Short mmCIF file of C-alpha atoms and ligand atoms in Angstrom, two decimals:
data_model
loop_
_atom_site.label_atom_id
_atom_site.label_comp_id
_atom_site.label_asym_id
_atom_site.label_seq_id
_atom_site.Cartn_x
_atom_site.Cartn_y
_atom_site.Cartn_z
CA MET A 28 -87.13 -24.39 36.00
CA LEU A 29 -86.13 -26.01 39.23
CA CYS A 30 -87.78 -24.86 42.36
CA HIS A 31 -86.21 -25.19 45.75
CA LEU A 32 -88.63 -25.54 48.56
CA ARG A 33 -86.64 -23.26 50.82
CA ASP A 34 -87.78 -20.48 48.56
CA ALA A 35 -91.23 -21.84 48.14
CA TRP A 36 -92.69 -22.86 51.46
CA THR A 37 -95.09 -20.28 52.70
CA ARG A 38 -97.33 -22.18 55.04
CA CYS A 39 -96.31 -23.47 58.41
CA ILE A 40 -98.75 -25.40 60.50
CA SER A 41 -96.88 -25.35 63.76
CA GLU A 42 -98.69 -24.00 66.78
CA ASP A 43 -96.43 -20.99 67.08
CA GLY A 44 -97.53 -19.96 63.62
CA GLU A 45 -93.96 -19.38 62.50
CA LEU A 46 -93.52 -19.36 58.77
CA GLY A 47 -90.68 -20.54 56.60
CA TRP A 48 -87.78 -22.90 56.71
CA THR A 49 -86.00 -24.47 59.62
CA ALA A 50 -82.64 -26.11 59.09
CA MET A 51 -81.81 -28.84 61.55
CA SER A 52 -78.59 -28.95 63.50
CA ASN A 53 -76.46 -32.06 64.08
CA ASN A 54 -77.94 -35.14 65.74
CA GLN A 55 -81.47 -33.97 65.38
CA PHE A 56 -84.10 -36.05 63.74
CA GLY A 57 -86.17 -35.08 60.76
CA LEU A 58 -88.67 -36.39 58.27
CA VAL A 59 -89.53 -35.26 54.76
CA ILE A 60 -92.43 -36.64 52.71
CA HIS A 61 -93.83 -36.25 49.22
CA GLY A 62 -97.19 -37.21 47.79
CA GLY A 63 -96.04 -37.05 44.18
CA ALA A 64 -95.07 -34.46 41.61
CA GLY A 65 -98.48 -34.81 39.96
CA ALA A 66 -100.08 -31.83 41.61
CA ILE A 67 -103.46 -30.67 40.36
CA ASP A 68 -103.41 -27.62 38.12
CA ARG A 69 -103.51 -24.74 40.60
CA LYS A 70 -106.53 -23.13 38.97
CA LYS A 71 -108.52 -26.33 39.42
CA LEU A 72 -107.71 -26.85 43.07
CA THR A 73 -110.65 -25.78 45.22
CA PRO A 74 -109.93 -24.55 48.76
CA LYS A 75 -111.69 -27.65 50.10
CA ARG A 76 -109.58 -30.00 48.03
CA GLU A 77 -106.42 -28.13 48.96
CA GLU A 78 -107.30 -28.51 52.62
CA GLU A 79 -107.83 -32.24 52.11
CA TYR A 80 -104.36 -32.62 50.62
CA ARG A 81 -102.75 -30.55 53.33
CA ASP A 82 -104.52 -32.54 56.04
CA ALA A 83 -103.45 -35.82 54.45
CA LEU A 84 -99.83 -34.69 54.31
CA GLU A 85 -100.03 -33.55 57.91
CA GLN A 86 -101.38 -36.94 58.99
CA SER A 87 -98.49 -38.65 57.26
CA LEU A 88 -95.95 -36.36 58.92
CA LYS A 89 -97.58 -36.92 62.30
CA ALA A 90 -97.30 -40.70 61.93
CA GLY A 91 -93.57 -40.46 61.23
CA PHE A 92 -92.97 -37.75 63.81
CA GLU A 93 -94.58 -39.87 66.49
CA VAL A 94 -92.00 -42.61 65.84
CA LEU A 95 -88.98 -40.32 65.64
CA SER A 96 -89.86 -38.20 68.65
CA ARG A 97 -89.94 -41.24 70.94
CA GLY A 98 -86.53 -42.33 69.66
CA GLY A 99 -87.81 -44.91 67.17
CA PRO A 100 -85.88 -45.90 64.04
CA SER A 101 -86.10 -43.98 60.80
CA LEU A 102 -87.22 -47.19 59.08
CA ASP A 103 -90.35 -47.29 61.24
CA ALA A 104 -90.94 -43.59 60.61
CA VAL A 105 -90.78 -43.76 56.82
CA GLU A 106 -92.93 -46.89 56.75
CA ALA A 107 -95.54 -45.27 59.00
CA ALA A 108 -95.59 -42.05 56.97
CA VAL A 109 -95.95 -43.92 53.68
CA ARG A 110 -98.69 -46.21 55.00
CA VAL A 111 -100.83 -43.19 55.83
CA MET A 112 -100.56 -41.96 52.25
CA GLU A 113 -101.14 -45.47 50.84
CA ASP A 114 -104.41 -45.59 52.76
CA ASP A 115 -105.46 -42.15 51.56
CA PRO A 116 -107.26 -42.06 48.19
CA HIS A 117 -105.79 -38.66 47.30
CA PHE A 118 -102.44 -40.19 46.41
CA ASN A 119 -101.26 -42.58 43.72
CA ALA A 120 -100.24 -45.41 46.03
CA GLY A 121 -102.33 -48.08 47.69
CA LYS A 122 -105.95 -46.88 47.62
CA GLY A 123 -106.16 -44.30 44.85
CA ALA A 124 -103.52 -45.95 42.67
CA VAL A 125 -103.66 -45.12 38.96
CA PHE A 126 -104.93 -47.57 36.33
CA THR A 127 -102.89 -49.55 33.83
CA SER A 128 -103.90 -49.55 30.16
CA ALA A 129 -105.88 -52.70 30.94
CA GLY A 130 -107.92 -50.92 33.60
CA THR A 131 -106.17 -52.73 36.45
CA HIS A 132 -103.92 -51.61 39.30
CA GLU A 133 -100.28 -52.68 39.75
CA LEU A 134 -98.35 -51.34 42.69
CA ASP A 135 -94.61 -51.00 43.31
CA ALA A 136 -92.82 -50.17 46.57
CA CYS A 137 -89.36 -50.09 48.06
CA ILE A 138 -87.72 -49.41 51.41
CA MET A 139 -84.04 -49.01 52.23
CA ASP A 140 -82.07 -48.91 55.46
CA GLY A 141 -79.16 -46.46 55.32
CA LYS A 142 -77.32 -48.12 58.18
CA THR A 143 -77.05 -51.63 56.71
CA LEU A 144 -77.77 -50.83 53.04
CA LYS A 145 -80.39 -53.55 53.20
CA ALA A 146 -83.45 -53.06 51.04
CA GLY A 147 -86.74 -54.65 50.08
CA ALA A 148 -88.70 -54.07 46.89
CA VAL A 149 -91.99 -55.45 45.56
CA VAL A 150 -93.29 -54.88 42.05
CA SER A 151 -96.56 -55.20 40.14
CA LEU A 152 -98.62 -56.11 43.20
CA LYS A 153 -102.31 -56.60 42.53
CA SER A 154 -103.85 -57.24 45.91
CA ILE A 155 -101.67 -55.89 48.72
CA ARG A 156 -103.19 -53.05 50.69
CA ASN A 157 -99.90 -51.64 51.99
CA PRO A 158 -97.06 -52.50 49.61
CA ILE A 159 -94.49 -50.62 51.70
CA SER A 160 -94.97 -52.98 54.64
CA LEU A 161 -94.52 -55.98 52.36
CA ALA A 162 -91.28 -54.46 51.05
CA ARG A 163 -90.11 -54.03 54.65
CA LEU A 164 -91.03 -57.61 55.52
CA LEU A 165 -89.14 -58.88 52.49
CA MET A 166 -86.09 -56.88 53.56
CA GLU A 167 -86.21 -58.31 57.05
CA GLU A 168 -87.49 -61.86 56.58
CA SER A 169 -86.04 -62.99 53.27
CA PRO A 170 -82.62 -63.37 51.65
CA HIS A 171 -84.07 -61.72 48.54
CA LEU A 172 -84.24 -58.04 47.78
CA MET A 173 -86.98 -57.88 45.14
CA LEU A 174 -90.02 -60.01 44.34
CA ASP A 175 -92.53 -59.51 41.57
CA CYS A 176 -96.29 -59.97 41.75
CA ALA A 177 -96.84 -63.70 42.08
CA GLY A 178 -93.81 -64.29 44.27
CA ALA A 179 -94.45 -61.23 46.39
CA GLU A 180 -98.10 -62.05 46.94
CA ALA A 181 -97.29 -65.66 47.86
CA PHE A 182 -94.70 -64.34 50.32
CA ALA A 183 -97.33 -61.96 51.71
CA LYS A 184 -99.80 -64.78 52.18
CA GLU A 185 -97.25 -66.90 54.03
CA HIS A 186 -96.71 -64.01 56.43
CA GLY A 187 -100.38 -63.17 56.95
CA ILE A 188 -100.19 -59.78 55.21
CA GLU A 189 -103.54 -58.18 54.45
CA SER A 190 -104.73 -58.53 50.88
CA VAL A 191 -107.61 -56.73 49.20
CA ASP A 192 -109.67 -57.03 46.04
CA GLN A 193 -108.62 -54.84 43.07
CA LYS A 194 -111.84 -52.85 43.65
CA TYR A 195 -110.33 -51.56 46.86
CA PHE A 196 -107.90 -49.39 44.85
CA PHE A 197 -110.60 -47.81 42.66
CA THR A 198 -111.24 -44.08 42.65
CA GLN A 199 -113.43 -42.31 40.09
CA GLU A 200 -110.82 -39.61 39.64
CA ARG A 201 -108.11 -42.07 38.56
CA TRP A 202 -110.58 -43.83 36.27
CA ASP A 203 -111.43 -40.52 34.60
CA ALA A 204 -107.71 -39.78 34.26
CA LEU A 205 -107.22 -43.08 32.44
CA GLN A 206 -109.97 -42.11 29.98
CA ARG A 207 -108.31 -38.72 29.34
CA VAL A 208 -104.85 -40.23 28.89
CA GLN A 209 -106.15 -42.94 26.57
CA GLU A 210 -108.09 -40.38 24.56
CA ALA A 211 -104.92 -38.29 24.17
CA ALA A 212 -103.00 -41.40 23.12
CA ARG A 213 -105.68 -42.29 20.53
CA LYS A 214 -105.40 -38.80 19.05
CA GLY A 215 -101.63 -39.21 18.97
CA GLU A 216 -101.19 -36.24 21.26
CA ASN A 217 -97.91 -35.69 22.98
CA ASN A 218 -97.73 -36.90 26.56
CA PHE A 219 -97.36 -33.34 27.75
CA VAL A 220 -100.89 -32.46 26.63
CA VAL A 221 -101.96 -34.58 29.56
CA SER A 222 -101.76 -32.82 32.93
CA ASP A 223 -99.16 -33.63 35.58
CA GLN A 224 -101.97 -34.75 37.85
CA ASP A 225 -103.21 -37.27 35.29
CA ARG A 226 -99.75 -38.66 34.60
CA HIS A 227 -97.83 -38.48 37.85
CA GLY A 228 -98.00 -39.53 41.43
CA THR A 229 -96.19 -41.60 44.02
CA VAL A 230 -95.63 -41.22 47.73
CA GLY A 231 -92.36 -41.25 49.59
CA ALA A 232 -90.63 -40.49 52.86
CA VAL A 233 -87.04 -39.99 53.97
CA ALA A 234 -85.91 -39.63 57.56
CA VAL A 235 -83.00 -39.39 59.93
CA ASP A 236 -83.57 -40.67 63.46
CA GLN A 237 -82.05 -39.75 66.80
CA ALA A 238 -79.28 -42.31 66.32
CA GLY A 239 -78.35 -40.68 63.01
CA ASN A 240 -79.66 -43.52 60.87
CA LEU A 241 -81.23 -42.74 57.52
CA ALA A 242 -84.06 -44.52 55.71
CA ALA A 243 -86.05 -44.06 52.53
CA ALA A 244 -89.40 -45.46 51.39
CA THR A 245 -91.36 -45.06 48.16
CA SER A 246 -94.71 -46.51 47.07
CA THR A 247 -96.63 -45.99 43.84
CA GLY A 248 -99.32 -47.12 41.46
CA GLY A 249 -96.93 -46.08 38.67
CA MET A 250 -97.93 -44.08 35.61
CA THR A 251 -101.51 -43.83 34.33
CA ASN A 252 -102.05 -46.06 31.28
CA LYS A 253 -98.79 -47.97 31.79
CA ARG A 254 -98.65 -51.37 30.15
CA PRO A 255 -99.33 -54.18 32.59
CA GLY A 256 -95.96 -55.39 33.82
CA ARG A 257 -94.24 -52.04 33.41
CA VAL A 258 -91.99 -51.20 36.36
CA GLY A 259 -90.92 -47.64 37.14
CA ASP A 260 -88.15 -46.15 39.23
CA SER A 261 -89.87 -46.31 42.63
CA PRO A 262 -88.91 -49.92 43.52
CA ILE A 263 -85.49 -49.72 41.85
CA ILE A 264 -82.70 -49.21 44.35
CA GLY A 265 -80.60 -46.25 43.27
CA ALA A 266 -83.24 -44.91 40.87
CA GLY A 267 -86.35 -43.88 42.80
CA THR A 268 -85.20 -44.91 46.26
CA TYR A 269 -81.86 -44.96 48.07
CA ALA A 270 -80.50 -44.57 51.61
CA ASN A 271 -76.96 -44.62 52.91
CA ASN A 272 -75.89 -43.31 56.31
CA ALA A 273 -72.67 -42.05 54.72
CA THR A 274 -74.57 -39.65 52.50
CA CYS A 275 -78.33 -39.29 52.28
CA ALA A 276 -81.77 -40.84 51.86
CA VAL A 277 -83.75 -40.12 48.69
CA SER A 278 -87.25 -40.77 47.33
CA ALA A 279 -88.21 -39.65 43.84
CA THR A 280 -91.41 -39.11 41.87
CA GLY A 281 -91.92 -38.49 38.19
CA ASP A 282 -91.30 -40.15 34.84
CA GLY A 283 -89.78 -43.36 36.15
CA GLU A 284 -87.97 -44.31 32.97
CA TYR A 285 -85.89 -41.13 33.15
CA PHE A 286 -85.08 -41.49 36.83
CA ILE A 287 -83.89 -45.04 36.13
CA ARG A 288 -81.73 -43.92 33.22
CA ALA A 289 -80.22 -41.20 35.39
CA THR A 290 -79.74 -43.61 38.33
CA ALA A 291 -81.09 -40.59 40.12
CA ALA A 292 -81.23 -41.52 43.79
CA HIS A 293 -77.81 -43.16 43.88
CA ASP A 294 -76.30 -40.39 41.80
CA ILE A 295 -77.23 -37.90 44.52
CA SER A 296 -75.47 -40.09 47.06
CA ALA A 297 -72.44 -40.52 44.78
CA LEU A 298 -72.09 -36.78 44.17
CA MET A 299 -72.07 -36.25 47.92
CA GLU A 300 -69.62 -39.08 48.55
CA TYR A 301 -67.17 -38.53 45.70
CA ARG A 302 -67.51 -34.83 44.96
CA GLY A 303 -68.27 -33.60 48.46
CA MET A 304 -71.46 -31.85 47.35
CA SER A 305 -74.18 -30.93 49.82
CA VAL A 306 -77.44 -32.84 49.61
CA GLU A 307 -79.04 -29.76 48.12
CA GLN A 308 -76.39 -29.27 45.41
CA ALA A 309 -76.33 -32.94 44.53
CA SER A 310 -80.12 -33.13 44.30
CA GLN A 311 -80.30 -30.06 42.08
CA SER A 312 -77.64 -31.44 39.80
CA VAL A 313 -79.39 -34.80 39.43
CA LEU A 314 -82.86 -33.37 38.85
CA GLU A 315 -81.30 -31.21 36.14
CA LYS A 316 -79.79 -34.35 34.62
CA VAL A 317 -83.25 -35.96 34.61
CA ARG A 318 -84.74 -32.85 33.02
CA LYS A 319 -82.09 -32.82 30.28
CA LEU A 320 -82.99 -36.39 29.43
CA GLY A 321 -86.60 -35.23 29.05
CA GLY A 322 -88.03 -36.33 32.39
CA THR A 323 -90.30 -34.39 34.69
CA GLY A 324 -90.80 -34.98 38.38
CA GLY A 325 -89.29 -34.24 41.74
CA LEU A 326 -87.49 -35.70 44.71
CA ILE A 327 -86.93 -35.38 48.43
CA ALA A 328 -83.63 -36.01 50.20
CA ILE A 329 -82.20 -35.70 53.69
CA ASP A 330 -78.70 -36.16 55.07
CA ALA A 331 -77.56 -37.29 58.49
CA LYS A 332 -77.05 -33.73 59.67
CA GLY A 333 -80.53 -32.72 58.67
CA GLY A 334 -79.71 -31.03 55.36
CA LEU A 335 -82.76 -31.23 53.12
CA ALA A 336 -83.68 -30.97 49.48
CA LEU A 337 -87.24 -30.85 48.13
CA LEU A 338 -87.13 -30.19 44.41
CA PHE A 339 -89.45 -30.53 41.46
CA ASN A 340 -89.68 -29.38 37.86
CA THR A 341 -93.46 -29.82 37.56
CA ASN A 342 -96.32 -27.51 38.53
CA GLY A 343 -96.07 -28.60 42.09
CA MET A 344 -95.30 -31.46 44.41
CA TYR A 345 -97.32 -32.47 47.45
CA ARG A 346 -94.77 -32.32 50.20
CA GLY A 347 -94.07 -31.78 53.85
CA HIS A 348 -91.41 -31.71 56.50
CA VAL A 349 -91.19 -31.93 60.24
CA ASP A 350 -88.20 -31.43 62.51
CA GLN A 351 -87.64 -32.36 66.11
CA ALA A 352 -89.07 -29.11 67.40
CA GLY A 353 -92.38 -30.41 66.04
CA LYS A 354 -92.52 -27.77 63.37
CA PHE A 355 -94.74 -29.12 60.60
CA VAL A 356 -94.59 -27.58 57.15
CA VAL A 357 -96.68 -28.69 54.18
CA ASP A 358 -97.07 -27.25 50.71
CA ILE A 359 -98.07 -28.04 47.15
CA TYR A 360 -96.94 -25.38 44.70
CA ARG A 361 -93.85 -23.27 44.26
N1 LIG B 401 -92.17 -42.53 39.41
C1 LIG B 401 -93.40 -43.26 39.27
C2 LIG B 401 -93.23 -44.31 38.22
O1 LIG B 401 -92.57 -44.06 37.23
C3 LIG B 401 -94.57 -42.41 38.92
C4 LIG B 401 -94.60 -41.01 39.47
O2 LIG B 401 -94.01 -40.71 40.49
O3 LIG B 401 -95.23 -40.15 38.86
O4 LIG B 401 -93.78 -45.36 38.35
#
């Protein structure tokens, strides 16, 4: 079952205490974030843990809002919002990234500028603290769009980008998840025996700025127990990430293989461009296409007029939104 956030948001953290949904009008800025469709089983989420997630999402929104409210570009806003989540061990990106089947970490990230259709993507990084900033640098300082591990890390070194030891990414929780997923695999159990939280995660942000420019950014550790070298949808333009001023900006989370096969992010843009669908209709249609293929996950999207979509077909999706009135909304479940 698809869940639309407009029906689901119940908690507003704005000062006025107003609850619910705010649609933006033309020429206003806005930012939407997700922290992955791998939400913890609701019954297992303690109030303390829930508060931690909500605070982390709020910090991410604040970082992006700060940029947009002073008239900064959407590219800066999505990068800032994603960096906060990369640095936060609660999310599967940067610190807190999931483990590969070899017990290592490999990170993918992508950023796209809706105004120029320029993009930067880095895959299978092993030692970059903030992959999203490396993707941005690649977009701006290189003729190339995508670099893999060795090339990307050499490029990072040339530009003085901060690198860290693999140990930096370690969290006990992700290690335990690897053990559970590997145990399920040994027993030949279906993937779906494993919880969403153990399988999924990724962080992403989409924004429209005061000039009407759109941007999208996605960063991930990928899927728990992935083979080393496996690349998901997050760094693939048109699959997990896409931005085009003519239509929308999208960031996805979920079973990457299915989002790639569905060319999910670009399909949303294409449905808007060629069929005249709203961002909400197009997003629903594409997530349904992913589901029919057998994929689970979610996505966030925004258009230049502030239309939003926040959809998922999992238990929940860590997510949040802020508009130019400074109304912050965060939520996890339906
Ligand atoms: N989409 C990510 C990947 O396939 C993982 C996720 O969001 O759950 O690498």
